[in-house]
Amino acid sequence: MSAQKRSQRTLSAYSSKVASAVLTGTLVFGGAGAAFAAPTATAKPTATAKPTATAKPTATAKPTATAKPTATAKPTATAEPTATAKPTATAKPTATATATATATPAPTISPAAATVTGAFKDVKTGFWAEKHIYKLASQSIVVGNNGQFRPGDSVTQQEAVLMALRFMKLQGNVDANTSVVLPDNFKVSNYYKSYVVYALQQGLLNKTAEMAESNLKTSWGERAASREWVAELLIRALGKDGDAAAVGNQPTGFADDAKVSPSKRGYINAAVSLGLANGVDGKRFDPQGAVTRAQLTTFFSRAEAHNTLEYDNTAKGTISQLKDGKLSLFGDGSGLNTTFNLNANTAYFTSTSEARISLNDLQPYTKVTVIGSTYNAAYIEVTDPTPQVETLSGSLAKIVPGNKLWLESATTYDEYFYDADTPFVDGNGNKIDAAAISTGSVVTLHRETYSGSHKVVKVQVTSGVVNKTNTGTIQSIDLTGKKISFKNAEGAAETFAWEDGTTIFRSANAVLTAAELKPNSAVKYTIKDNLIRSVEVTQGVERTVDGVLFELTDSSVVYKKADGTREVKLLAPTPAVSIPNTVNPVTADLIADQTGGDNIRLTLNASEQVTRIEVLSRQIEQYNAAVVVDYNTKTQLLTITDSNKKPHVVQLDLNTKLAYDGVATPTISGMALRLAENRKVDVVSIGQRALSVKISTGYEGVVTAINTSSRTFAMKTTNGESLTLPYPAGIDYFGRKNAVITDIPVNSAVTAVLSENQDIIAVLRVKSAMQVEVASVNTTAGKLGVKWSGGTSEMYTSVSPITNESGQALNLADLKAGDFLNITFDGSSPIAIQLVKVIAGQVTAVDATTGAMAIRDFTGTVQNISVAGAVRITRDSATSTALSTITAADRIEVRKDADGATLIRVLPQQSRMFSRFDAANNKITVKRTNLDDNNYNFYLAPNVYIHQGDTTLSVQSLKENDNIIVYFNNDIVVEIAKQ
């Protein structure tokens, strides 16, 4: 017999003799007052409160501790609650009933109470069980208290029974006026006794197993419901005992199958087969583990798909209309339209996903389940996203008054009716007036298929001429097909073509090409004869333009376009500059010239300001450390030889940029005094015109070879010259004291600094990158203390840009001790500081072949990362380079090293037994493993993640002797997993 067809007689219908027989002589009925007997000092509910009018006990919500009976106020067996009125057997909540101030706690809540749906303060958006909590709360199967659901609280067996009866819609058959007395060793809180008795009578509970002497060593009712016990309760509530019996001898397939009670194995197999329950950590079922409120709610929510009961406040059907904050539902079977109000607390989900969706994801004519009282939708679930519509096309013959139109078919004219709300749209889905459709236009009628009346719900013109002006955003540009897709102001997508020579593209005062248009730009566009005639960018997005740098000022840049025309753009406050082979370039390093300026790419923001200038190539000649042969002060001709002893002649003029001896305003006459024979200079020229001349201070490039015999080293400069230079007098290499030239790897980037008289290499500065850990931050002095495996150092950061991995600028104050930094050094001076992104959490998936890995961090967010290139894995004291050594359930810390390698550190863990929490010092104490164990006090991280399965817990919820797994990061507890 199915659970839904079991006896409907109430408990009061049984005589004491019959009831006694039902429970094999162990149960007797007491007087009416016993039904409300408060817990006594010797049998009071632990951590729970006597049910009151303001704190109803539910199947998943324990009575709160705000009205806990004490040993000094022991109520008698006849002490009924004075402020409440006992409900009668007929006072069952209906779809419109509301609870009154005098209503005694009852096993169901009124529909009015369901309005708390969406308002549970402790069920955050994205919580794994959010969907199921809101669903069953809307159906009054579960309730919260004071705006909280307490999803992580454990559920007792007596609470689970009450929830099961609500799920089965049998709770109304229990007569709360009839009290019972159970045997002393079968302890159940007074409030739940009638429900437990009824569950035994209905076969929801196996009385032989539940009342076995070995099962009554602790309070049966207040015992935490285990996962395997709940699996049996679920299957029995669905009336699928036979399914469980058929698979009772089969292993569960879980790693901990040996821990499963033999009598529960079939129920677990059936629950898993039906999709009601899954394992924990993907491998274990944890049969003896306690079930939380969130987990039990999820189990029963999933179980609804396997029964045919009609739940209170629940309607199923097809969305017939969706607008103005209201949803009209055409009910399955009823054939009636019901309108529900939608509000900010309405929760939206789909039947195929646990993730919340939004109102915008609902579509008319799709199938849904709506739960809510008094026409206010609390929960909506899309059960079939396929629109229940059909289409037919034909040539429009006529539209006549009375909302009627005629389509011409091959042999006749067909008549169709529509109503005032039926939209008429063009080929792109834009609303048009019905009268604007010309006879002969091909139209498609969309007709609903769910009601049987085949009402026309949309009329769409599929051919015809379009002439209009509209606003919207660019979705895509097809340069080959010469088409632009827009999303218009009404939100509909439409695509039109353009013709070269007849279409104008503009942005502000600039004429653009189609290639310069960017997706997501806001535009105004004009369509004539189905073709784009103009597109005006009204609010642009970032775009790029290329050209030759013609002129550059502090506020603007002039560039020459490919067609020879010039255009001016304003500079953003701090435009970024990129020049190949130049470290930390600035705008002063750019070369602007009418004939030989840099080939550049400008990045423009939405306001058409230049945010970035990138040099693509240069039209110049560069001579580093060229040797002066002669300088003529009259003609201002400078003769030099390059590194290959080849002579060159350039001419200085008033526009030549000069630099010598750190002088702020250098002059040609001042430079002339320094252009003596054999002096080394750096020259940049276009043809014979000198753009810049500066006294050489050194060479930049990479080391290509070191010759210890000749005590020379070879380097290739940034402009491609090959030089052989004598050993430097000193080496400046961060992190290396007393470094020698052989410490420098070949291909290292270096700066060879000349002495004041340019006769020797005074110092060779090595450019390097190193990952360090922040030890201290001194924002007042602008100093940063760092440490690494080779030592410690303090450095000034005032001239070093600090960014994160996304390139966003940071301040020194944004850094803190414990952060990791990738620092680029020029010698021992930092020239760039990057904050390293660190991801820590539990591995949920790993593919060693593709390098893909998913990590759920300690906030519950899953982050997907790709491990490409080198990888170094540290587990305890062992190191590996194989990603295959990482397994799901490992807790790891992942970051990128300065050389781009992925560093993975597996966090250490300990299995311990909880003792107590020290809130003042934010640390926990665990039980010692032996007398010599002195490592039993652990400090908690500020955001420590404490959980049981997927349910987040507070540290205060941990009880003495709880088995826990503790995960550490640098000796600080970052995660506690309750077993």
mmCIF file of C-alpha atoms in Angstrom, residues 463-625:
data_model
loop_
_atom_site.group_PDB
_atom_site.id
_atom_site.type_symbol
_atom_site.label_atom_id
_atom_site.label_comp_id
_atom_site.label_asym_id
_atom_site.label_seq_id
_atom_site.Cartn_x
_atom_site.Cartn_y
_atom_site.Cartn_z
ATOM 1 C CA SER A 463 8.773 40.216 -45.133
ATOM 2 C CA GLY A 464 8.249 43.890 -45.864
ATOM 3 C CA VAL A 465 10.050 47.234 -46.101
ATOM 4 C CA VAL A 466 11.515 48.794 -42.920
ATOM 5 C CA ASN A 467 12.071 52.546 -42.559
ATOM 6 C CA LYS A 468 12.823 53.851 -39.090
ATOM 7 C CA THR A 469 15.230 55.536 -36.688
ATOM 8 C CA ASN A 470 15.999 53.809 -33.402
ATOM 9 C CA THR A 471 18.476 53.699 -30.526
ATOM 10 C CA GLY A 472 20.230 50.758 -28.957
ATOM 11 C CA THR A 473 23.614 49.086 -28.687
ATOM 12 C CA ILE A 474 25.809 47.353 -31.242
ATOM 13 C CA GLN A 475 25.903 43.600 -30.680
ATOM 14 C CA SER A 476 28.247 42.570 -33.507
ATOM 15 C CA ILE A 477 29.776 43.835 -36.770
ATOM 16 C CA ASP A 478 30.205 41.564 -39.801
ATOM 17 C CA LEU A 479 32.805 43.354 -41.944
ATOM 18 C CA THR A 480 32.710 40.674 -44.640
ATOM 19 C CA GLY A 481 28.953 40.467 -44.970
ATOM 20 C CA LYS A 482 28.577 44.218 -44.265
ATOM 21 C CA LYS A 483 25.962 43.696 -41.559
ATOM 22 C CA ILE A 484 25.478 45.117 -38.075
ATOM 23 C CA SER A 485 23.400 43.498 -35.355
ATOM 24 C CA PHE A 486 21.750 45.886 -32.895
ATOM 25 C CA LYS A 487 19.894 45.432 -29.631
ATOM 26 C CA ASN A 488 17.275 48.146 -29.786
ATOM 27 C CA ALA A 489 15.865 50.233 -26.958
ATOM 28 C CA GLU A 490 13.089 47.695 -26.429
ATOM 29 C CA GLY A 491 15.646 44.948 -25.903
ATOM 30 C CA ALA A 492 15.010 43.146 -29.205
ATOM 31 C CA ALA A 493 17.829 42.067 -31.534
ATOM 32 C CA GLU A 494 17.785 43.099 -35.184
ATOM 33 C CA THR A 495 20.282 42.926 -38.042
ATOM 34 C CA PHE A 496 20.614 45.178 -41.083
ATOM 35 C CA ALA A 497 23.107 45.514 -43.910
ATOM 36 C CA TRP A 498 24.937 48.631 -45.135
ATOM 37 C CA GLU A 499 26.229 49.746 -48.510
ATOM 38 C CA ASP A 500 29.618 51.364 -49.052
ATOM 39 C CA GLY A 501 29.301 54.989 -50.060
ATOM 40 C CA THR A 502 25.752 55.423 -48.778
ATOM 41 C CA THR A 503 26.212 54.759 -45.065
ATOM 42 C CA ILE A 504 27.829 57.201 -42.616
ATOM 43 C CA PHE A 505 29.421 56.122 -39.327
ATOM 44 C CA ARG A 506 30.180 58.846 -36.798
ATOM 45 C CA SER A 507 31.344 59.325 -33.211
ATOM 46 C CA ALA A 508 31.183 62.842 -31.784
ATOM 47 C CA ASN A 509 32.843 64.940 -34.500
ATOM 48 C CA ALA A 510 34.827 62.093 -36.009
ATOM 49 C CA VAL A 511 33.927 60.122 -39.106
ATOM 50 C CA LEU A 512 34.572 56.423 -38.532
ATOM 51 C CA THR A 513 34.977 53.347 -40.642
ATOM 52 C CA ALA A 514 32.877 50.275 -39.965
ATOM 53 C CA ALA A 515 35.993 48.559 -38.608
ATOM 54 C CA GLU A 516 36.285 51.240 -35.905
ATOM 55 C CA LEU A 517 32.828 50.484 -34.500
ATOM 56 C CA LYS A 518 32.901 48.413 -31.332
ATOM 57 C CA PRO A 519 30.343 46.016 -29.830
ATOM 58 C CA ASN A 520 28.391 47.332 -26.817
ATOM 59 C CA SER A 521 28.627 50.947 -28.046
ATOM 60 C CA ALA A 522 25.393 52.899 -27.585
ATOM 61 C CA VAL A 523 24.197 54.189 -30.961
ATOM 62 C CA LYS A 524 21.433 55.942 -32.849
ATOM 63 C CA TYR A 525 20.801 54.348 -36.214
ATOM 64 C CA THR A 526 18.612 55.092 -39.240
ATOM 65 C CA ILE A 527 17.188 52.388 -41.504
ATOM 66 C CA LYS A 528 15.791 53.205 -44.954
ATOM 67 C CA ASP A 529 14.542 50.611 -47.397
ATOM 68 C CA ASN A 530 15.882 47.894 -45.074
ATOM 69 C CA LEU A 531 19.452 49.280 -45.287
ATOM 70 C CA ILE A 532 21.536 51.138 -42.703
ATOM 71 C CA ARG A 533 21.915 54.772 -43.723
ATOM 72 C CA SER A 534 23.659 56.144 -40.625
ATOM 73 C CA VAL A 535 25.078 54.999 -37.302
ATOM 74 C CA GLU A 536 25.998 57.598 -34.682
ATOM 75 C CA VAL A 537 27.889 56.454 -31.599
ATOM 76 C CA THR A 538 26.280 58.219 -28.636
ATOM 77 C CA GLN A 539 28.261 56.452 -25.931
ATOM 78 C CA GLY A 540 31.230 54.448 -27.050
ATOM 79 C CA VAL A 541 33.311 51.720 -25.489
ATOM 80 C CA GLU A 542 37.029 51.316 -25.615
ATOM 81 C CA ARG A 543 38.380 51.184 -29.193
ATOM 82 C CA THR A 544 41.733 51.523 -30.952
ATOM 83 C CA VAL A 545 43.042 53.538 -33.906
ATOM 84 C CA ASP A 546 46.400 53.301 -35.691
ATOM 85 C CA GLY A 547 48.556 55.990 -37.257
ATOM 86 C CA VAL A 548 51.850 57.893 -37.225
ATOM 87 C CA LEU A 549 52.622 60.110 -34.217
ATOM 88 C CA PHE A 550 52.646 63.622 -35.698
ATOM 89 C CA GLU A 551 52.589 65.874 -32.644
ATOM 90 C CA LEU A 552 52.415 65.353 -28.887
ATOM 91 C CA THR A 553 51.631 67.867 -26.133
ATOM 92 C CA ASP A 554 50.832 67.536 -22.454
ATOM 93 C CA SER A 555 47.111 67.347 -23.221
ATOM 94 C CA SER A 556 46.700 66.054 -26.775
ATOM 95 C CA VAL A 557 48.100 63.866 -29.483
ATOM 96 C CA VAL A 558 47.944 64.395 -33.245
ATOM 97 C CA TYR A 559 48.313 61.345 -35.452
ATOM 98 C CA LYS A 560 48.325 60.852 -39.215
ATOM 99 C CA LYS A 561 45.868 58.255 -40.494
ATOM 100 C CA ALA A 562 46.443 55.814 -43.336
ATOM 101 C CA ASP A 563 44.653 58.119 -45.801
ATOM 102 C CA GLY A 564 47.070 60.973 -44.974
ATOM 103 C CA THR A 565 44.586 63.026 -42.946
ATOM 104 C CA ARG A 566 45.415 64.120 -39.417
ATOM 105 C CA GLU A 567 43.245 63.790 -36.334
ATOM 106 C CA VAL A 568 43.673 65.124 -32.808
ATOM 107 C CA LYS A 569 42.680 63.319 -29.601
ATOM 108 C CA LEU A 570 42.749 64.505 -26.011
ATOM 109 C CA LEU A 571 44.887 62.576 -23.543
ATOM 110 C CA ALA A 572 43.330 60.928 -20.498
ATOM 111 C CA PRO A 573 44.882 62.045 -17.157
ATOM 112 C CA THR A 574 47.562 59.310 -17.062
ATOM 113 C CA PRO A 575 47.760 57.456 -20.369
ATOM 114 C CA ALA A 576 49.791 54.239 -20.351
ATOM 115 C CA VAL A 577 52.761 54.052 -22.706
ATOM 116 C CA SER A 578 54.194 50.899 -24.252
ATOM 117 C CA ILE A 579 57.451 50.894 -26.219
ATOM 118 C CA PRO A 580 59.196 47.637 -27.207
ATOM 119 C CA ASN A 581 62.428 46.979 -25.255
ATOM 120 C CA THR A 582 61.841 49.988 -22.988
ATOM 121 C CA VAL A 583 61.225 49.527 -19.261
ATOM 122 C CA ASN A 584 58.604 51.821 -17.695
ATOM 123 C CA PRO A 585 58.362 54.190 -20.682
ATOM 124 C CA VAL A 586 56.707 57.608 -20.402
ATOM 125 C CA THR A 587 55.290 59.986 -22.993
ATOM 126 C CA ALA A 588 58.659 61.765 -23.199
ATOM 127 C CA ASP A 589 60.092 58.579 -24.726
ATOM 128 C CA LEU A 590 57.700 58.796 -27.692
ATOM 129 C CA ILE A 591 58.919 60.209 -30.982
ATOM 130 C CA ALA A 592 56.594 62.635 -32.732
ATOM 131 C CA ASP A 593 57.617 63.846 -36.178
ATOM 132 C CA GLN A 594 55.944 64.967 -39.382
ATOM 133 C CA THR A 595 57.763 62.365 -41.460
ATOM 134 C CA GLY A 596 59.411 59.883 -39.114
ATOM 135 C CA GLY A 597 57.184 59.658 -36.051
ATOM 136 C CA ASP A 598 56.457 56.430 -34.236
ATOM 137 C CA ASN A 599 53.894 54.088 -35.740
ATOM 138 C CA ILE A 600 51.395 53.967 -32.894
ATOM 139 C CA ARG A 601 48.129 52.459 -31.741
ATOM 140 C CA LEU A 602 45.906 54.655 -29.595
ATOM 141 C CA THR A 603 43.349 53.193 -27.190
ATOM 142 C CA LEU A 604 40.334 55.474 -26.787
ATOM 143 C CA ASN A 605 37.814 55.294 -23.955
ATOM 144 C CA ALA A 606 34.081 55.960 -24.193
ATOM 145 C CA SER A 607 34.828 59.712 -24.063
ATOM 146 C CA GLU A 608 37.261 59.409 -26.987
ATOM 147 C CA GLN A 609 40.213 60.164 -24.719
ATOM 148 C CA VAL A 610 43.550 58.412 -25.208
ATOM 149 C CA THR A 611 44.161 55.960 -22.354
ATOM 150 C CA ARG A 612 47.075 54.066 -23.920
ATOM 151 C CA ILE A 613 49.743 54.765 -26.547
ATOM 152 C CA GLU A 614 51.464 51.699 -27.934
ATOM 153 C CA VAL A 615 54.464 51.998 -30.273
ATOM 154 C CA LEU A 616 54.099 49.387 -32.988
ATOM 155 C CA SER A 617 57.343 50.232 -34.786
ATOM 156 C CA ARG A 618 59.810 53.095 -35.127
ATOM 157 C CA GLN A 619 61.160 54.890 -38.212
ATOM 158 C CA ILE A 620 64.363 55.979 -36.526
ATOM 159 C CA GLU A 621 67.996 55.075 -36.178
ATOM 160 C CA GLN A 622 69.404 54.522 -32.701
ATOM 161 C CA TYR A 623 73.086 54.527 -31.781
ATOM 162 C CA ASN A 624 73.914 53.601 -28.190
ATOM 163 C CA ALA A 625 77.329 54.607 -26.819
#
